[in-house]
Short mmCIF file of C-alpha atoms and ligand atoms in Angstrom, two decimals:
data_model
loop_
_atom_site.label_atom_id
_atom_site.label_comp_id
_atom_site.label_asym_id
_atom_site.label_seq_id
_atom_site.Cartn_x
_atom_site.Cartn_y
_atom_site.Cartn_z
CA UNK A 701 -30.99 67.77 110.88
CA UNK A 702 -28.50 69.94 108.39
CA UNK A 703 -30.82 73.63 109.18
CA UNK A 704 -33.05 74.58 106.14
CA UNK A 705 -35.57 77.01 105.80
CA UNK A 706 -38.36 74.96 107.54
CA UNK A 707 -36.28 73.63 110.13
CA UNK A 708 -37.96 75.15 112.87
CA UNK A 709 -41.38 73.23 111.66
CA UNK A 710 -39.79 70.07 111.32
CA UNK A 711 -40.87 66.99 113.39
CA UNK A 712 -37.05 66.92 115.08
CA UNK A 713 -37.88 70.43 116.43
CA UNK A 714 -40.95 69.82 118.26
CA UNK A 715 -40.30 67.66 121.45
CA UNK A 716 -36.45 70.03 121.53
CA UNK A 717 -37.42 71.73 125.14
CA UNK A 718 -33.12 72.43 125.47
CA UNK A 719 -30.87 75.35 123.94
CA UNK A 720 -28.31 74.03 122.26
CA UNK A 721 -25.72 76.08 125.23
CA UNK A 722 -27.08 73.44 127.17
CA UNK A 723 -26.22 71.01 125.05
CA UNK A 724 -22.96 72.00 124.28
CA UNK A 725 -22.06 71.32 127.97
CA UNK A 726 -23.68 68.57 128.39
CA UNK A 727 -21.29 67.08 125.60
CA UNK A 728 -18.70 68.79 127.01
CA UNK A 729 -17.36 71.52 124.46
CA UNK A 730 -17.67 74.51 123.99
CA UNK A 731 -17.97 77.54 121.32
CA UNK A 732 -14.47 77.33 119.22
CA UNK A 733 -13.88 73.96 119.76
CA UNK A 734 -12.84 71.99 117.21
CA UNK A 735 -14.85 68.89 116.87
CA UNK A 736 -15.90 65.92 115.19
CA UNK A 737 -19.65 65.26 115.94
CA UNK A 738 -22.00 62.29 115.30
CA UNK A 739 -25.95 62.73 114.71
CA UNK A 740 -28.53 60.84 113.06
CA UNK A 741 -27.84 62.12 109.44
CA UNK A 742 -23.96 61.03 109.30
CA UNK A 743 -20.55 63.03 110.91
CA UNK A 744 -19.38 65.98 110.78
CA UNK A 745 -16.01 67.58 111.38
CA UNK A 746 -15.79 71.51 112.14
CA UNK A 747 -15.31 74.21 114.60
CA UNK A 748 -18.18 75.29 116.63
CA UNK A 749 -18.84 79.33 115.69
CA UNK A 750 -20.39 81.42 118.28
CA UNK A 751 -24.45 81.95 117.98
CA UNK A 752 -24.95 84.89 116.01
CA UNK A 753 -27.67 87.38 117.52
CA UNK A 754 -30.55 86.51 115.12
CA UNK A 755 -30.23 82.85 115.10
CA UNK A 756 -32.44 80.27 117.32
CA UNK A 757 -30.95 78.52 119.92
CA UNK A 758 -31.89 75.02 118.71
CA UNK A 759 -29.20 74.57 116.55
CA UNK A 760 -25.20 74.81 116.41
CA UNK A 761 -23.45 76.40 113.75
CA UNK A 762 -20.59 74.21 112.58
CA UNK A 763 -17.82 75.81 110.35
CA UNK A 764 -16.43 72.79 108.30
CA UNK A 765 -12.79 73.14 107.32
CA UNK A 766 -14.28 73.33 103.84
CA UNK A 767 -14.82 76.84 104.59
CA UNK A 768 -18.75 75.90 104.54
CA UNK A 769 -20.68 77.15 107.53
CA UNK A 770 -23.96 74.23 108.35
CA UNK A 771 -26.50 74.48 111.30
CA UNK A 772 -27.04 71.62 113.05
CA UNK A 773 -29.82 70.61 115.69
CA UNK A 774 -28.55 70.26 118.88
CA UNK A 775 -30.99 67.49 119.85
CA UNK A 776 -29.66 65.52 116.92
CA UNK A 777 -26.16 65.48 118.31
CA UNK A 778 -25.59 61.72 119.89
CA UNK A 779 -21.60 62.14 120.59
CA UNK A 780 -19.08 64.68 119.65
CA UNK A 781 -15.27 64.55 120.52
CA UNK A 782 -13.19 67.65 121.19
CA UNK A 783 -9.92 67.33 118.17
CA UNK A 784 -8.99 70.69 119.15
CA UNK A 785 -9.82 74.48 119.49
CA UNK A 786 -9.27 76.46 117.46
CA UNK A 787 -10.32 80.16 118.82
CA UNK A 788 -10.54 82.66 115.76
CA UNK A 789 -9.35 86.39 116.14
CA UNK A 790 -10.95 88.24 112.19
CA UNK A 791 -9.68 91.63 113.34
CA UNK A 792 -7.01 91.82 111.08
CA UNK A 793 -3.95 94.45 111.90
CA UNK A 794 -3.54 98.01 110.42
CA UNK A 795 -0.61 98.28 108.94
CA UNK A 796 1.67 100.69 107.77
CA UNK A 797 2.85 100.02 104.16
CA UNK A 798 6.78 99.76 103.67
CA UNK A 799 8.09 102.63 100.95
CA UNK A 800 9.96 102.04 98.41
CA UNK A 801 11.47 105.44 96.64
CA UNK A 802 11.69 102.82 93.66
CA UNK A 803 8.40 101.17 93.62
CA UNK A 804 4.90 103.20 91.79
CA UNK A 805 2.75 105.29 93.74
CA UNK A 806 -0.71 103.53 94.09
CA UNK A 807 -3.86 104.46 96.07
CA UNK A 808 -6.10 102.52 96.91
CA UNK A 809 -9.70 104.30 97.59
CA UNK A 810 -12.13 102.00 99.39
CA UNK A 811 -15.84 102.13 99.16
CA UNK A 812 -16.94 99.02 101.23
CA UNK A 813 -18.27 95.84 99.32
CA UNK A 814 -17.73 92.09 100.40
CA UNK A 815 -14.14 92.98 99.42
CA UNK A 816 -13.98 95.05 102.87
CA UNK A 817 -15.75 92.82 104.62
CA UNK A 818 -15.49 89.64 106.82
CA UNK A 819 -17.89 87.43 108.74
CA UNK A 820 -19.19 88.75 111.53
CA UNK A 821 -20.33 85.80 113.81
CA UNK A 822 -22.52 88.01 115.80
CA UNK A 823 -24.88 88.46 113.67
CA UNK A 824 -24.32 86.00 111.09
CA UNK A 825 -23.80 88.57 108.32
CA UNK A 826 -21.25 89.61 106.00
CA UNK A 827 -20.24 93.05 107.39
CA UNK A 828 -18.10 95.96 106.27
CA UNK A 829 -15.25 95.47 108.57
CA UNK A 830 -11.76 95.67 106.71
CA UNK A 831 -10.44 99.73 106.24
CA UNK A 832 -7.88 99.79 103.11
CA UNK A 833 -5.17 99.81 105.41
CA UNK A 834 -5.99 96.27 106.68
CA UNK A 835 -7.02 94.73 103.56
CA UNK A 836 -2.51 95.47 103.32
CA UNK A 837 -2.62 93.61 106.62
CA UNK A 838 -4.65 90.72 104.29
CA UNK A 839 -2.61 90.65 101.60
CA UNK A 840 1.22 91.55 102.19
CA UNK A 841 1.94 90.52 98.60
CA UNK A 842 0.66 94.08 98.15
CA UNK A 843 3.72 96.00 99.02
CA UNK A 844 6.02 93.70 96.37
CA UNK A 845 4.46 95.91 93.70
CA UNK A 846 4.31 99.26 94.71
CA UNK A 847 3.94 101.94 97.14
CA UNK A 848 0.30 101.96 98.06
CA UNK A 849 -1.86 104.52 100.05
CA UNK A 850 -5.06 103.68 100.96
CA UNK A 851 -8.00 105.72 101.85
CA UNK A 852 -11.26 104.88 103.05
CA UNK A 853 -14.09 107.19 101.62
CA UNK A 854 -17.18 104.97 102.32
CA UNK A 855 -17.70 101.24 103.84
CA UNK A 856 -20.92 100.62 102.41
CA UNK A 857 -21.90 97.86 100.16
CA UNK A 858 -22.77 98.64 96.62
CA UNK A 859 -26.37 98.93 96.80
CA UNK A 860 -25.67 102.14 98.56
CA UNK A 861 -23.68 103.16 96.12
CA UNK A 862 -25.50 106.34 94.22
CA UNK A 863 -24.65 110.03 92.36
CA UNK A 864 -23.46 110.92 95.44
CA UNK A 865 -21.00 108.79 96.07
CA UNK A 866 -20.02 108.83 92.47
CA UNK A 867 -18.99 112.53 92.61
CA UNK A 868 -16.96 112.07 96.09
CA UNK A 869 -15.34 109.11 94.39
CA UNK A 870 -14.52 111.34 91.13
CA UNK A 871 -13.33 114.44 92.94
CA UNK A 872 -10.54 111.84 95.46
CA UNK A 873 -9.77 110.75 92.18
CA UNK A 874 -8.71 113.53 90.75
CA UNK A 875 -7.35 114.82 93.66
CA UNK A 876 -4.72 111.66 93.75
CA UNK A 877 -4.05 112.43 90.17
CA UNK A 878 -2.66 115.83 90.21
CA UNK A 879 -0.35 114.78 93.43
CA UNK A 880 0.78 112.67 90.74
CA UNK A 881 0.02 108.80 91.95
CA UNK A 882 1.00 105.98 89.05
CA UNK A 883 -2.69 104.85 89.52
CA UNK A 884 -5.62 104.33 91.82
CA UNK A 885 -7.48 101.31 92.85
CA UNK A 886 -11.32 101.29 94.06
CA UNK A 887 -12.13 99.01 96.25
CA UNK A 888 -16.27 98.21 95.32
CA UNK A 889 -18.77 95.81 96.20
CA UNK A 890 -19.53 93.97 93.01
CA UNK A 891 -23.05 94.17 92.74
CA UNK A 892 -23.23 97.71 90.95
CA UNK A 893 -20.01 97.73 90.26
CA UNK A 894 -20.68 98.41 87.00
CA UNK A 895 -22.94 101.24 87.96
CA UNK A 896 -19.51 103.13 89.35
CA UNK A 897 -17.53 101.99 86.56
CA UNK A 898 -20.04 103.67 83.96
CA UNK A 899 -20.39 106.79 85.73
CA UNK A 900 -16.19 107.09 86.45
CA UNK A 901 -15.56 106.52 82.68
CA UNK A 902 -18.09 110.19 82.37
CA UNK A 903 -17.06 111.96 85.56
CA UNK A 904 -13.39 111.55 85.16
CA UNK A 905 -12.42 111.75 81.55
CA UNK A 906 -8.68 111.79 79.57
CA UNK A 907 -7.07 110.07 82.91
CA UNK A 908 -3.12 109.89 82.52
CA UNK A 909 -3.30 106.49 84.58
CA UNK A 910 -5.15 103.54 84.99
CA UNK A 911 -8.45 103.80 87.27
CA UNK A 912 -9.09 99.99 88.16
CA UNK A 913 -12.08 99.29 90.16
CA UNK A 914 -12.03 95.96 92.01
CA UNK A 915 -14.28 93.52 94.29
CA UNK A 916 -14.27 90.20 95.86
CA UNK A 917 -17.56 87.80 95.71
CA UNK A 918 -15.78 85.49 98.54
CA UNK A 919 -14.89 87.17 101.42
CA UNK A 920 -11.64 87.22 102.40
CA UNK A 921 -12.22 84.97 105.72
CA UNK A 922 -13.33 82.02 103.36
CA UNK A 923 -10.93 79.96 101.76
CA UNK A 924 -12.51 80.32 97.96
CA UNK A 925 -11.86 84.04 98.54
CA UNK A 926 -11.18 85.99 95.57
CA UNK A 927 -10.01 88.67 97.41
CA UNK A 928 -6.34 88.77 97.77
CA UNK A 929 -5.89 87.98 93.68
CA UNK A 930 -7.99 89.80 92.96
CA UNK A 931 -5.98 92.74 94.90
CA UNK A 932 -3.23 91.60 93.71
CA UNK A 933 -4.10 91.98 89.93
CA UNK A 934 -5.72 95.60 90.51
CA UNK A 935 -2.72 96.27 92.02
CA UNK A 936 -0.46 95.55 89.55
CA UNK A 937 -2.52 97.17 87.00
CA UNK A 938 -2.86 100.49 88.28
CA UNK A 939 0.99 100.29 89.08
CA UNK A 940 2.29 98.98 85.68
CA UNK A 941 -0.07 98.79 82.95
CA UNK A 942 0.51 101.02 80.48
CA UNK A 943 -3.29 101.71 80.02
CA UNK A 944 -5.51 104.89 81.03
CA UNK A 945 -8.75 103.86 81.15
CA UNK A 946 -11.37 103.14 83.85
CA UNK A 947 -11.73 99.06 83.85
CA UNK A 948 -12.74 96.46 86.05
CA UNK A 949 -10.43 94.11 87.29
CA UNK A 950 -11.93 90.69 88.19
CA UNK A 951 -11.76 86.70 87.99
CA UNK A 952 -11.49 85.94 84.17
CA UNK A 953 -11.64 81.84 84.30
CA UNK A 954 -13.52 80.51 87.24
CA UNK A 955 -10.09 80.06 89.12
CA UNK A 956 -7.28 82.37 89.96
CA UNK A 957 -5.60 82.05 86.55
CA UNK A 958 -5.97 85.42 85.78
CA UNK A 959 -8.11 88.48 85.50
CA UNK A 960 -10.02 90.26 82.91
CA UNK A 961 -9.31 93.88 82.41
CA UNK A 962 -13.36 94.98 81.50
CA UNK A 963 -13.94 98.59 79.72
CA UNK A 964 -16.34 101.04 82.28
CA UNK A 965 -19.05 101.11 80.08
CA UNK A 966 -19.23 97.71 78.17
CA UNK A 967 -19.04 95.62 81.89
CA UNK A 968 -21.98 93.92 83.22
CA UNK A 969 -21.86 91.87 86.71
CA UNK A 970 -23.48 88.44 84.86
CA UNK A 971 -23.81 85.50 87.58
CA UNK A 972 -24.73 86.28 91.24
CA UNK A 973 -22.57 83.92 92.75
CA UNK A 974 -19.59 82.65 90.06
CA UNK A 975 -16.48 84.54 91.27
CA UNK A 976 -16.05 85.27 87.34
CA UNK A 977 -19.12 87.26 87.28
CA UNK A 978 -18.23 90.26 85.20
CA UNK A 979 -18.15 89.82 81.48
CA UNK A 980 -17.72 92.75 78.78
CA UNK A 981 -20.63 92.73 76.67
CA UNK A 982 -20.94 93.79 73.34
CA UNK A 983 -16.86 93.51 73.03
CA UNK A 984 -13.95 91.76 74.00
CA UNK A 985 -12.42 92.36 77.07
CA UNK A 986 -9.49 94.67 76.90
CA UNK A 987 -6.44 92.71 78.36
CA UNK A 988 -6.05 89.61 80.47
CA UNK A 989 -4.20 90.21 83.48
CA UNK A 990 -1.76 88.63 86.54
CA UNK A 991 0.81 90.26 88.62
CA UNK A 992 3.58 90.86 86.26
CA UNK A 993 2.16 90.41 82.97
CA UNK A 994 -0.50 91.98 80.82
CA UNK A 995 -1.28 90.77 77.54
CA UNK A 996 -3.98 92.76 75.74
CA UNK A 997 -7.26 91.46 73.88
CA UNK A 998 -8.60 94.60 72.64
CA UNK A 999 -6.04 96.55 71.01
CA UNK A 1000 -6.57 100.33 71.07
CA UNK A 1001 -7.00 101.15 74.65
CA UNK A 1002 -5.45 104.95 75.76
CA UNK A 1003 -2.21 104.32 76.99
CA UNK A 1004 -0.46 106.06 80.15
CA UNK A 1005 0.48 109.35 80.45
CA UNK A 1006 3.63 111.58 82.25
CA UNK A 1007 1.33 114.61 82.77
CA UNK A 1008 -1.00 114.97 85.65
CA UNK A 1009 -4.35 116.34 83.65
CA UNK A 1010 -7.71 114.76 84.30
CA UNK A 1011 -11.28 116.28 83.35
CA UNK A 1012 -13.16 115.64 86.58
CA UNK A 1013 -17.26 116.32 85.42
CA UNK A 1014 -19.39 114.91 88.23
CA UNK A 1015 -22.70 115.92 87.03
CA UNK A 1016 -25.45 114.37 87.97
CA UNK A 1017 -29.24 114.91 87.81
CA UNK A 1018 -31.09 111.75 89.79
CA UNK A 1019 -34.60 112.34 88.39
CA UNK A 1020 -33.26 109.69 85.95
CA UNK A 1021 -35.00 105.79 85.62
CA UNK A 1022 -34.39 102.95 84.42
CA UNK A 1023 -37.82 100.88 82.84
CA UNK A 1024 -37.56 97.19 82.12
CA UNK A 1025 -40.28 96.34 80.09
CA UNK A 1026 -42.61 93.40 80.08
CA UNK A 1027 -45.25 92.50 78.53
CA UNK A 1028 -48.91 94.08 79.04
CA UNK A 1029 -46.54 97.31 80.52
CA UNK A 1030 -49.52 99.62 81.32
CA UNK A 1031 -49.64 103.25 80.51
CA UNK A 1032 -49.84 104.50 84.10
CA UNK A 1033 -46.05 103.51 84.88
CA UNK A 1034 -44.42 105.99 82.43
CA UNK A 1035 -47.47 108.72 83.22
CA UNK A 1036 -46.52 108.42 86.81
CA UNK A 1037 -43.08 109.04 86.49
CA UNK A 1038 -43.52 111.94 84.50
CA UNK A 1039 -45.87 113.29 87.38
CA UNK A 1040 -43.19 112.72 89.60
CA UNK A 1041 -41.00 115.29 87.94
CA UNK A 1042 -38.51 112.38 86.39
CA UNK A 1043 -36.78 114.44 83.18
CA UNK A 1044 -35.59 111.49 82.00
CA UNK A 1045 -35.92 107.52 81.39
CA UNK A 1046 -34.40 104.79 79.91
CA UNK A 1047 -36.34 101.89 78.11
CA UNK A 1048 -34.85 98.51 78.38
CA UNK A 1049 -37.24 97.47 75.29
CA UNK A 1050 -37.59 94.20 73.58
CA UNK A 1051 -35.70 92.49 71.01
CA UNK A 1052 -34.57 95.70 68.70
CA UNK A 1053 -36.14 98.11 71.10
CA UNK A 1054 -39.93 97.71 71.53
CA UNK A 1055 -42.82 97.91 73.83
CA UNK A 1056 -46.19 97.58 73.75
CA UNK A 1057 -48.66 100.06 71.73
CA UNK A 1058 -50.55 101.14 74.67
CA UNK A 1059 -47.27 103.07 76.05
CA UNK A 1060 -47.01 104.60 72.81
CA UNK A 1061 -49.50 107.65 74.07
CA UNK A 1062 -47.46 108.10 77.36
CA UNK A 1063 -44.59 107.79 75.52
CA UNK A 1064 -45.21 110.80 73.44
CA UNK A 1065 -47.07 112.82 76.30
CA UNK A 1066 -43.93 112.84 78.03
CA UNK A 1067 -41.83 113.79 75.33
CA UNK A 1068 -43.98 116.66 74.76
CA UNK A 1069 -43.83 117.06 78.55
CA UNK A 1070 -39.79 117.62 77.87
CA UNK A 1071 -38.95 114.52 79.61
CA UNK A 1072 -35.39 112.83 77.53
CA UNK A 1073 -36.58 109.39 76.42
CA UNK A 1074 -34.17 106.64 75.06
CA UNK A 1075 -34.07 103.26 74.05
CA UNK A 1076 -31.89 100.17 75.15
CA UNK A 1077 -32.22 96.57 74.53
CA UNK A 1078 -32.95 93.68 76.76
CA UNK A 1079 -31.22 91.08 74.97
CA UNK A 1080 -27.79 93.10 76.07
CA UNK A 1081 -25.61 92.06 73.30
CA UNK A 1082 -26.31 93.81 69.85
CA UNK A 1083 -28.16 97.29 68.53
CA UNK A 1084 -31.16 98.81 69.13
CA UNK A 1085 -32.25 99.21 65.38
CA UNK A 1086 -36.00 100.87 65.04
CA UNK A 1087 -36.03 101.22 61.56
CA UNK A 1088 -36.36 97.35 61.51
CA UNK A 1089 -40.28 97.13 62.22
CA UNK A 1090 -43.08 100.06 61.82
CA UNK A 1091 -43.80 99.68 65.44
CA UNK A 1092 -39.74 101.51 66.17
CA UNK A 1093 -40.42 103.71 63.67
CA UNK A 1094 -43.38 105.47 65.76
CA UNK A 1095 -41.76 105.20 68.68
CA UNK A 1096 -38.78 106.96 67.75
CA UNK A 1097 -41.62 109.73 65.83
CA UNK A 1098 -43.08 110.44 69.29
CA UNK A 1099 -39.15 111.14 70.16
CA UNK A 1100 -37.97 107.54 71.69
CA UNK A 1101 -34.12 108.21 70.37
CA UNK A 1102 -32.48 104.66 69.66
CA UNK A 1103 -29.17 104.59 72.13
CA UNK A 1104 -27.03 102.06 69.64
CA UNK A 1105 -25.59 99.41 71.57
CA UNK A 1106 -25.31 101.64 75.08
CA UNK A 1107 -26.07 98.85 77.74
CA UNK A 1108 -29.35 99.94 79.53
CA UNK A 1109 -26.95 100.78 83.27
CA UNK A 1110 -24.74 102.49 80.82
CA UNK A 1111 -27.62 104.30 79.49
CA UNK A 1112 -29.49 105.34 82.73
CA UNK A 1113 -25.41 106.53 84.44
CA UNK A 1114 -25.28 108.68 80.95
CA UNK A 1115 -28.37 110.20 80.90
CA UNK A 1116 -28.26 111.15 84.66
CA UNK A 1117 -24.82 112.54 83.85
CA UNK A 1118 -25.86 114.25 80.69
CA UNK A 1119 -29.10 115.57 82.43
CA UNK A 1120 -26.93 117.43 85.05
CA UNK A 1121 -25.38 119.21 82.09
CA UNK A 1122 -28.44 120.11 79.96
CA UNK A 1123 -32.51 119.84 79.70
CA UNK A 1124 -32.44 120.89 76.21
CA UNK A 1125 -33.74 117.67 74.19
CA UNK A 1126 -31.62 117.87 71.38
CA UNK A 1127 -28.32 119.18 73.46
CA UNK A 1128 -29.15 116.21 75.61
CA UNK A 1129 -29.33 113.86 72.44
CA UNK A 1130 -26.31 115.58 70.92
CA UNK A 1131 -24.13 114.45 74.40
CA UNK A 1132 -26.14 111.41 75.13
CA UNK A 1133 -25.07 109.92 71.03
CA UNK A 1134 -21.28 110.86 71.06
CA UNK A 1135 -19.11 107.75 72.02
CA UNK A 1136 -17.65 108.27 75.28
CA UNK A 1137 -15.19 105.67 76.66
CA UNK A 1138 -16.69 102.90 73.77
CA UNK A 1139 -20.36 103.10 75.53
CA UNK A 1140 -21.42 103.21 71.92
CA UNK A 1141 -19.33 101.21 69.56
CA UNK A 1142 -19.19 100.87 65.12
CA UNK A 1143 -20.00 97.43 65.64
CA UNK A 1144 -19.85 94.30 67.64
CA UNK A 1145 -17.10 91.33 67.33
CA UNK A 1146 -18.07 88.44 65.67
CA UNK A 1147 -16.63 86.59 68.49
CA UNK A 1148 -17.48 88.39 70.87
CA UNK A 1149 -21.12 86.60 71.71
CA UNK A 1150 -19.53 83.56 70.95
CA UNK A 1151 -16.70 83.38 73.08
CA UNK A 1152 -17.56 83.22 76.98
CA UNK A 1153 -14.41 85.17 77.83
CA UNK A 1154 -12.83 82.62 80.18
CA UNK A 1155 -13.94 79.61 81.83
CA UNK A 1156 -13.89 77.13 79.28
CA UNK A 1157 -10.90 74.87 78.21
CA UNK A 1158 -11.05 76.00 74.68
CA UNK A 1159 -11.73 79.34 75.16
CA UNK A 1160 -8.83 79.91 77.35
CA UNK A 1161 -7.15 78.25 75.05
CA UNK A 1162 -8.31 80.64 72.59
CA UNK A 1163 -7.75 83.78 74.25
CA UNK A 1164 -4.07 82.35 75.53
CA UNK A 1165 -3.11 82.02 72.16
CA UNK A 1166 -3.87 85.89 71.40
CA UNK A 1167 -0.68 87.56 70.70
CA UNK A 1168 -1.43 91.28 69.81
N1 LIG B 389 -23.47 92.85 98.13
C1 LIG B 389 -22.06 93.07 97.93
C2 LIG B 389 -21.87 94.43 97.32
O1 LIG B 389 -22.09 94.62 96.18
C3 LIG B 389 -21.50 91.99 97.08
C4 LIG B 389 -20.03 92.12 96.79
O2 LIG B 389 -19.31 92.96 97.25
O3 LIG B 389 -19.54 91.29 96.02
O4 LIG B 389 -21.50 95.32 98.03
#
């Protein structure tokens, strides 16, 4: 009865000749009504949502004031009582934001992501739908901190993020930097928001204020909603903390205790659907976070500064890739890319660094070929060290150059970055091996594997009793 996948195969479905409009009046409510409704598999209590477009029209779609949307066949239905109605209105105010001549100047530059976004019950999908100004509208806790101006530069979610976008986004940051703002906040879909934060932390370099990229995985229309703290926490940040890097600011413990402040290059989105998804990798996380207080993990960040002087580089060459190998890789994968005029690619290898032998010929052919080739690891945490076996030690002779402890995103945003600078192999190795923004650190914390960063009794226990 509760919709799945193969509902419309069922048994239940097949004698259903009504819509479930029909039966909505024959039981005498209607869309938005709030109802309690008895079928063969148990009761259930929620408001009826309108049909979105792509939906059948054998079922209802109950939202259950858990926040939980279920479909339900119509047929099924043997009585349902009207509690109430409860008619929902998501379009959610522009506002103007007060000013407050005493308050820090942020802005807040919005690229789209389920942050922006609400339910749309037409279609059933998450859409774009919020502009900056009424994600203020969302969250009037906002204006308590500062004075924020928002900007929307694209309402797209992050898959459609790309070097494009990355170079609009650097430019309207440095543009909001020499008018002098306290710091900015960018609104992102999560997904590759680490993508953006990798390729800020080269495009804008030796910020004087905090560049704090934020998300939501909840939208802000469901009551788990991440949202508004998360908001909240950016927010504060970019107004306050006496930091000038470009971090992500999301969910540290899986509830709204506080946030993690993540480096741009050592963050990695890690769960698809835990709202504390991002995890530093390779390090600690720089700071733990809430509105009002910061207390910092990683010692060593760059601090705030008075002046308004930013490097704004946004490079870019895209004929840049990304190869996650597996095993029995064949040789025609990195052959083809050369043919297809790619200058350069990123190996996320095994263990230390390795693939097969076969690739070794292609490998080399496309060194030779001029084509930058550089080695990550899978395993994420820990070096790339091809010295270890004899098998590295070719590699790296037909040119493979070992990229430390870069994360494989990191990697591919650096070499596209570095690649819009130079061809020249060993200009392009010079740039792509000098630390920038820790993408490369001395070595990894002890503890830093270990600990999950959050989420755990002990470990919050652990980090709470940091004092640095
Ligand atoms: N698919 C969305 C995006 O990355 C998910 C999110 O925003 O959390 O844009």
């Amino acid at each position: 009865m509760v919709k799945n996948n193969n509902a419309a195969d069922s048994e239940a479905y097949k004698g259903y000749k009504g819509t479930a409009l029909a039966k909505l009046k024959e039981l005498g409510i209607k869309v938005w009504s709030d109802v309690e409704i008895a079928t063969d598999k148990g009761i259930f209590k929620g408001v009826i949502l309108p049909r979105s477009e792509t939906a059948d029209d054998k079922h209802i779609v109950l939202k259950m004031h858990n926040g939980y949307n279920i479909g339900v066949l119509a047929e099924s239905i043997t009585k349902a009582d009207e509690i109430g109605y409860k008619e929902a209105h998501y379009k959610i105010p522009e506002q103007e934001f007060p000013k407050d001549s005493e308050k820090p100047n942020v802005t807040l530059l919005g690229t789209g992501g389920t942050i922006a976004s609400r339910l749309d019950y037409r279609t059933g999908a998450v859409i774009p739908a919020f502009t900056p100004g009424e994600l203020y509208g969302a969250v009037p806790e906002l204006a308590d901190i500062c004075n924020l101006e928002t900007k929307k530069l694209f309402g797209v979610f992050s898959e459609n993020m790309g070097p494009e976008q990355y170079q609009v986004l650097a430019k309207a940051i440095g543009e909001e930097i020499e008018k002098g703002v306290d710091g900015i906040v960018i609104g992102h879909g999560t997904d590759t928001m680490h993508h953006t934060a990798a390729a800020l932390s080269y495009m804008v370099q030796d910020s004087p204020v905090p560049i704090v990229m934020v998300g939501s995985q909840r939208s802000s229309d469901r009551p788990s909603s991440d949202a508004a703290f998360n908001l909240q926490c950016a927010v504060w940040t970019a107004a306050y903390a006496d930091m000038a890097e470009v971090v992500v600011c999301m969910f540290g413990p899986t509830s709204d205790k506080y946030n993690l402040l993540h480096q741009g290059t050592r963050v990695r989105k890690m769960h698809s659907s835990y709202r504390s998804t991002f995890r530093t990798i390779g390090d600690v996380p720089l700071a733990m976070v809430e509105p009002g207080k910061l207390i910092p993990v990683r010692p060593g960040f760059k601090k705030r500064r008075k002046d308004k002087k930013v490097k704004i580089d946004p490079a870019f060459d895209d004929r840049v890739t990304i190869v996650y190998y597996y095993p029995n890789m064949k040789p025609d994968i990195i052959d083809s890319l050369v043919e297809n005029g790619y200058k350069g690619i990123v190996i996320a290898g095994t263990g230390l660094g390795h693939v097969n032998k076969p690739l070794y010929e292609p490998i080399k052919r496309a060194v030779e070929a001029g084509v930058a080739v550089y080695m990550t690891v899978q395993t994420l945490w820990g070096f790339v060290q091809m010295f270890v076996y004899d098998t590295g030690r070719d590699l790296m002779h037909y040119g493979v150059v070992p990229c430390d402890n870069m994360l494989p995103e990191v990697a591919y945003v650096k070499l596209g970055w570095v690649l819009g600078h130079t061809h020249e192999l060993e200009k392009v190795k010079e740039m792509m091996l000098t630390p920038i923004a820790c993408d490369i650190t001395e070595r990894e914390p002890f503890d830093g594997y270990l600990i999950m960063q959050g989420g755990v009794p002990e470990v919050e226990e652990f980090i709470g009793k940091l004092k640095l």
